Amino acid sequence: MLLSKSCVYGLRASLYLASKRGNEFHSLKEISEELEISFHFLTKILQQLTAEGYLESYKGPNGGVRLSSNGQNATLFDLVIAIDGPGLFTQCALGLPGCGLQEPCPLHDHWVEARGKIENMLKRMTLNEIAEEGKEKHFRLTAEGEFSWQ
Amino acid sequence: MLLSKSCVYGLRASLYLASKRGNEFHSLKEISEELEISFHFLTKILQQLTAEGYLESYKGPNGGVRLSSNGQNATLFDLVIAIDGPGLFTQCALGLPGCGLQEPCPLHDHWVEARGKIENMLKRMTLNEIAEEGKEKHFRLTAEGEFSWQ
DNA sequence: CTTATTTAAGACTTATTTGTCTGAAAATAC
DNA sequence: GTATTTTCAGACAAATAAGTCTTAAATAAG
Ligand code: FES
Ligand code: FES
């Protein structure tokens, strides 16, 4: 798989937050139910994003998480790096060490191009911008698409 | 990671076989030592490729494996499908079910393009053709590149 | 102050991938 | 035949990823 499950859950939750007008806190319970992600697992992942400064959290009744201003202007690329690390964008497709530094493997030139495409895909818009686009195009964030951009 | 370790080991071993002139059998011991891959693990992976008809094996002294004619004309794409299955080329980047059949996720159009690039990269040449190219360009198949195309 | 609601932290379990080991079966050489 | 070399088959173990659970800390409301 291209991205780990943790990473995909983190991206979907961040897009969920971006989809909400205003900037209220949304509880992990709400997010995990809406997106059908295990509550405790999602908690761990979003704690990472909070530690990285992409989310802000607030404890207590009516608490939850929301995008920080950093988070609103973050790209999916930033979040992938925060959760999965940079390996996808730096490593050899054949797992050999020192991609780009040593002699290339047979896939090198083509893989550099393809992974550049992936990088661009993830870097092309901020969460806020994707949310704007989502409001027009009704992108899906859940299995059944029972989710509406506001 | 894009490809599983099993898959990468299978590709590297197949390229190793393609790099050899003639069509003798090469023992798993030789391959695993040259490519620095665990002998028993590699054995299991190449058994899969043998079962799929990409390799031929021969038991006993001076036995080993070699590319079948199918294998010589196979692309890396064929081998990836044989080992990792088709998921990489069909699944949603956000892990949602029914990519292409249901409403698209925010990454869909871009991911379809990027994974098309990956597919083309893996489909563009047969093992024999990559071996020919390797003899000119001295591609690397090992960590330190201490491997020579014949 | 007490209770309820929420995130934080981390131990724990389960599933999957990766890697190791043992013995059987096939082929060769003597 | 017997011994040796090899793949084949599958059990086993270790490492990693994914998921669950429990307790603590912070906040709010009565
Ligand atoms: S060396 Fe293999 S992709 Fe760069
Ligand atoms: S629906 Fe997500 S990539 Fe196609």
Short mmCIF file of C-alpha atoms in Angstrom, two decimals, chain B:
data_model
loop_
_atom_site.label_atom_id
_atom_site.label_comp_id
_atom_site.label_asym_id
_atom_site.label_seq_id
_atom_site.Cartn_x
_atom_site.Cartn_y
_atom_site.Cartn_z
CA MET B 1 6.48 1.30 0.95
CA LEU B 2 5.39 0.98 -2.65
CA LEU B 3 6.24 -2.69 -3.04
CA SER B 4 6.52 -5.34 -0.33
CA LYS B 5 9.93 -6.75 0.49
CA SER B 6 8.88 -10.09 -0.95
CA CYS B 7 8.08 -8.33 -4.17
CA VAL B 8 11.31 -6.38 -4.33
CA TYR B 9 13.31 -9.55 -3.66
CA GLY B 10 11.41 -11.33 -6.41
CA LEU B 11 12.09 -8.54 -8.88
CA ARG B 12 15.76 -8.33 -8.04
CA ALA B 13 16.23 -12.08 -8.33
CA SER B 14 14.40 -12.15 -11.66
CA LEU B 15 16.56 -9.32 -12.96
CA TYR B 16 19.60 -11.21 -11.75
CA LEU B 17 18.57 -14.24 -13.76
CA ALA B 18 17.83 -12.07 -16.78
CA SER B 19 21.30 -10.55 -16.51
CA LYS B 20 22.96 -13.89 -17.08
CA ARG B 21 23.83 -14.89 -20.60
CA GLY B 22 22.71 -18.32 -21.69
CA ASN B 23 19.99 -20.03 -19.81
CA GLU B 24 21.63 -22.18 -17.18
CA PHE B 25 20.11 -22.91 -13.82
CA HIS B 26 21.37 -20.76 -10.98
CA SER B 27 21.06 -22.05 -7.44
CA LEU B 28 19.10 -20.21 -4.82
CA LYS B 29 22.24 -20.23 -2.72
CA GLU B 30 24.12 -18.32 -5.40
CA ILE B 31 21.33 -15.81 -5.94
CA SER B 32 20.73 -15.20 -2.25
CA GLU B 33 24.43 -14.64 -1.64
CA GLU B 34 24.96 -12.37 -4.62
CA LEU B 35 21.92 -10.26 -3.85
CA GLU B 36 22.27 -10.49 -0.06
CA ILE B 37 18.79 -11.84 0.49
CA SER B 38 17.90 -14.46 3.10
CA PHE B 39 18.17 -17.86 1.44
CA HIS B 40 15.02 -19.40 2.85
CA PHE B 41 12.93 -16.32 2.35
CA LEU B 42 14.04 -15.97 -1.25
CA THR B 43 13.29 -19.65 -1.79
CA LYS B 44 9.68 -19.12 -0.82
CA ILE B 45 9.27 -16.13 -3.09
CA LEU B 46 10.83 -17.77 -6.12
CA GLN B 47 8.67 -20.84 -5.55
CA GLN B 48 5.71 -18.56 -6.15
CA LEU B 49 7.21 -17.31 -9.39
CA THR B 50 7.92 -20.90 -10.40
CA ALA B 51 4.32 -21.84 -9.66
CA GLU B 52 3.17 -18.90 -11.80
CA GLY B 53 5.29 -20.16 -14.68
CA TYR B 54 7.79 -17.31 -14.78
CA LEU B 55 10.64 -19.50 -13.55
CA GLU B 56 11.66 -23.08 -14.15
CA SER B 57 13.40 -25.04 -11.42
CA TYR B 58 15.50 -28.13 -11.41
CA LYS B 59 16.44 -30.17 -8.35
CA GLY B 60 19.71 -31.84 -7.55
CA PRO B 61 23.37 -30.98 -8.08
CA ASN B 62 23.84 -28.13 -10.52
CA GLY B 63 20.12 -27.48 -10.26
CA GLY B 64 18.54 -24.16 -9.54
CA VAL B 65 16.15 -21.80 -11.24
CA ARG B 66 16.10 -19.98 -14.55
CA LEU B 67 13.67 -17.80 -16.43
CA SER B 68 11.12 -19.66 -18.48
CA SER B 69 10.36 -18.20 -21.88
CA ASN B 70 7.31 -16.66 -20.26
CA GLY B 71 9.60 -15.17 -17.67
CA GLN B 72 11.98 -13.74 -20.24
CA ASN B 73 9.15 -11.89 -21.86
CA ALA B 74 7.46 -10.95 -18.61
CA THR B 75 7.49 -7.37 -17.41
CA LEU B 76 8.15 -6.25 -13.85
CA PHE B 77 4.43 -5.49 -13.74
CA ASP B 78 3.64 -9.17 -14.27
CA LEU B 79 5.92 -10.13 -11.41
CA VAL B 80 4.47 -7.49 -9.08
CA ILE B 81 0.99 -8.81 -9.80
CA ALA B 82 2.19 -12.35 -9.13
CA ILE B 83 3.66 -11.46 -5.75
CA ASP B 84 1.79 -8.42 -4.37
CA GLY B 85 -1.42 -8.77 -6.33
CA PRO B 86 -3.16 -6.01 -8.26
CA GLY B 87 -4.09 -3.80 -5.30
CA LEU B 88 -1.54 -1.07 -5.99
CA PHE B 89 -3.04 -0.46 -9.41
CA THR B 90 -6.70 -0.58 -8.46
CA GLN B 91 -7.08 0.70 -4.94
CA CYS B 92 -8.00 4.14 -3.67
CA ALA B 93 -5.13 6.18 -2.28
CA LEU B 94 -7.26 6.84 0.81
CA GLY B 95 -8.17 3.18 1.20
CA LEU B 96 -11.84 3.71 0.34
CA PRO B 97 -13.60 0.81 -1.36
CA GLY B 98 -14.65 0.91 -5.01
CA CYS B 99 -12.14 3.36 -6.44
CA GLY B 100 -13.37 4.37 -9.87
CA LEU B 101 -16.79 2.87 -9.30
CA GLN B 102 -18.15 5.16 -6.62
CA GLU B 103 -17.78 8.90 -6.10
CA PRO B 104 -14.13 9.88 -6.20
CA CYS B 105 -12.12 10.81 -3.13
CA PRO B 106 -10.18 14.10 -3.17
CA LEU B 107 -7.10 12.39 -4.54
CA HIS B 108 -8.72 10.27 -7.21
CA ASP B 109 -7.86 12.04 -10.46
CA HIS B 110 -4.33 12.70 -9.42
CA TRP B 111 -3.79 9.24 -8.03
CA VAL B 112 -5.12 7.61 -11.17
CA GLU B 113 -2.54 9.54 -13.13
CA ALA B 114 0.30 8.78 -10.73
CA ARG B 115 -0.44 5.09 -10.47
CA GLY B 116 -0.68 4.99 -14.26
CA LYS B 117 2.90 6.26 -14.32
CA ILE B 118 3.92 3.51 -11.95
CA GLU B 119 2.13 0.94 -14.06
CA ASN B 120 3.85 2.18 -17.20
CA MET B 121 7.20 2.15 -15.47
CA LEU B 122 6.72 -1.51 -14.61
CA LYS B 123 5.23 -2.47 -17.95
CA ARG B 124 7.57 -0.67 -20.25
CA MET B 125 10.10 -3.47 -20.86
CA THR B 126 10.46 -7.22 -20.56
CA LEU B 127 13.09 -8.75 -18.32
CA ASN B 128 15.21 -9.57 -21.35
CA GLU B 129 15.00 -6.01 -22.60
CA ILE B 130 15.88 -4.57 -19.21
CA ALA B 131 18.85 -6.93 -19.12
CA GLU B 132 20.03 -5.60 -22.48
CA GLU B 133 19.69 -2.07 -21.20
CA GLY B 134 21.47 -3.06 -17.99
CA LYS B 135 24.49 -4.25 -19.92
CA GLU B 136 24.88 -0.77 -21.38
CA LYS B 137 24.00 1.27 -18.33
CA HIS B 138 25.31 -0.93 -15.51
CA PHE B 139 22.24 -0.66 -13.35
CA ARG B 140 22.60 -1.56 -9.72
CA LEU B 141 20.86 -4.60 -8.23
CA THR B 142 22.63 -4.67 -4.85
CA ALA B 143 23.33 -2.26 -2.02
CA GLU B 144 26.94 -1.67 -2.95
CA GLY B 145 26.55 -2.24 -6.66
CA GLU B 146 29.13 -5.05 -6.60
CA PHE B 147 27.35 -6.88 -9.36
CA SER B 148 28.15 -6.99 -13.03
CA TRP B 149 25.81 -7.51 -15.94
CA GLN B 150 27.25 -10.08 -18.31
#
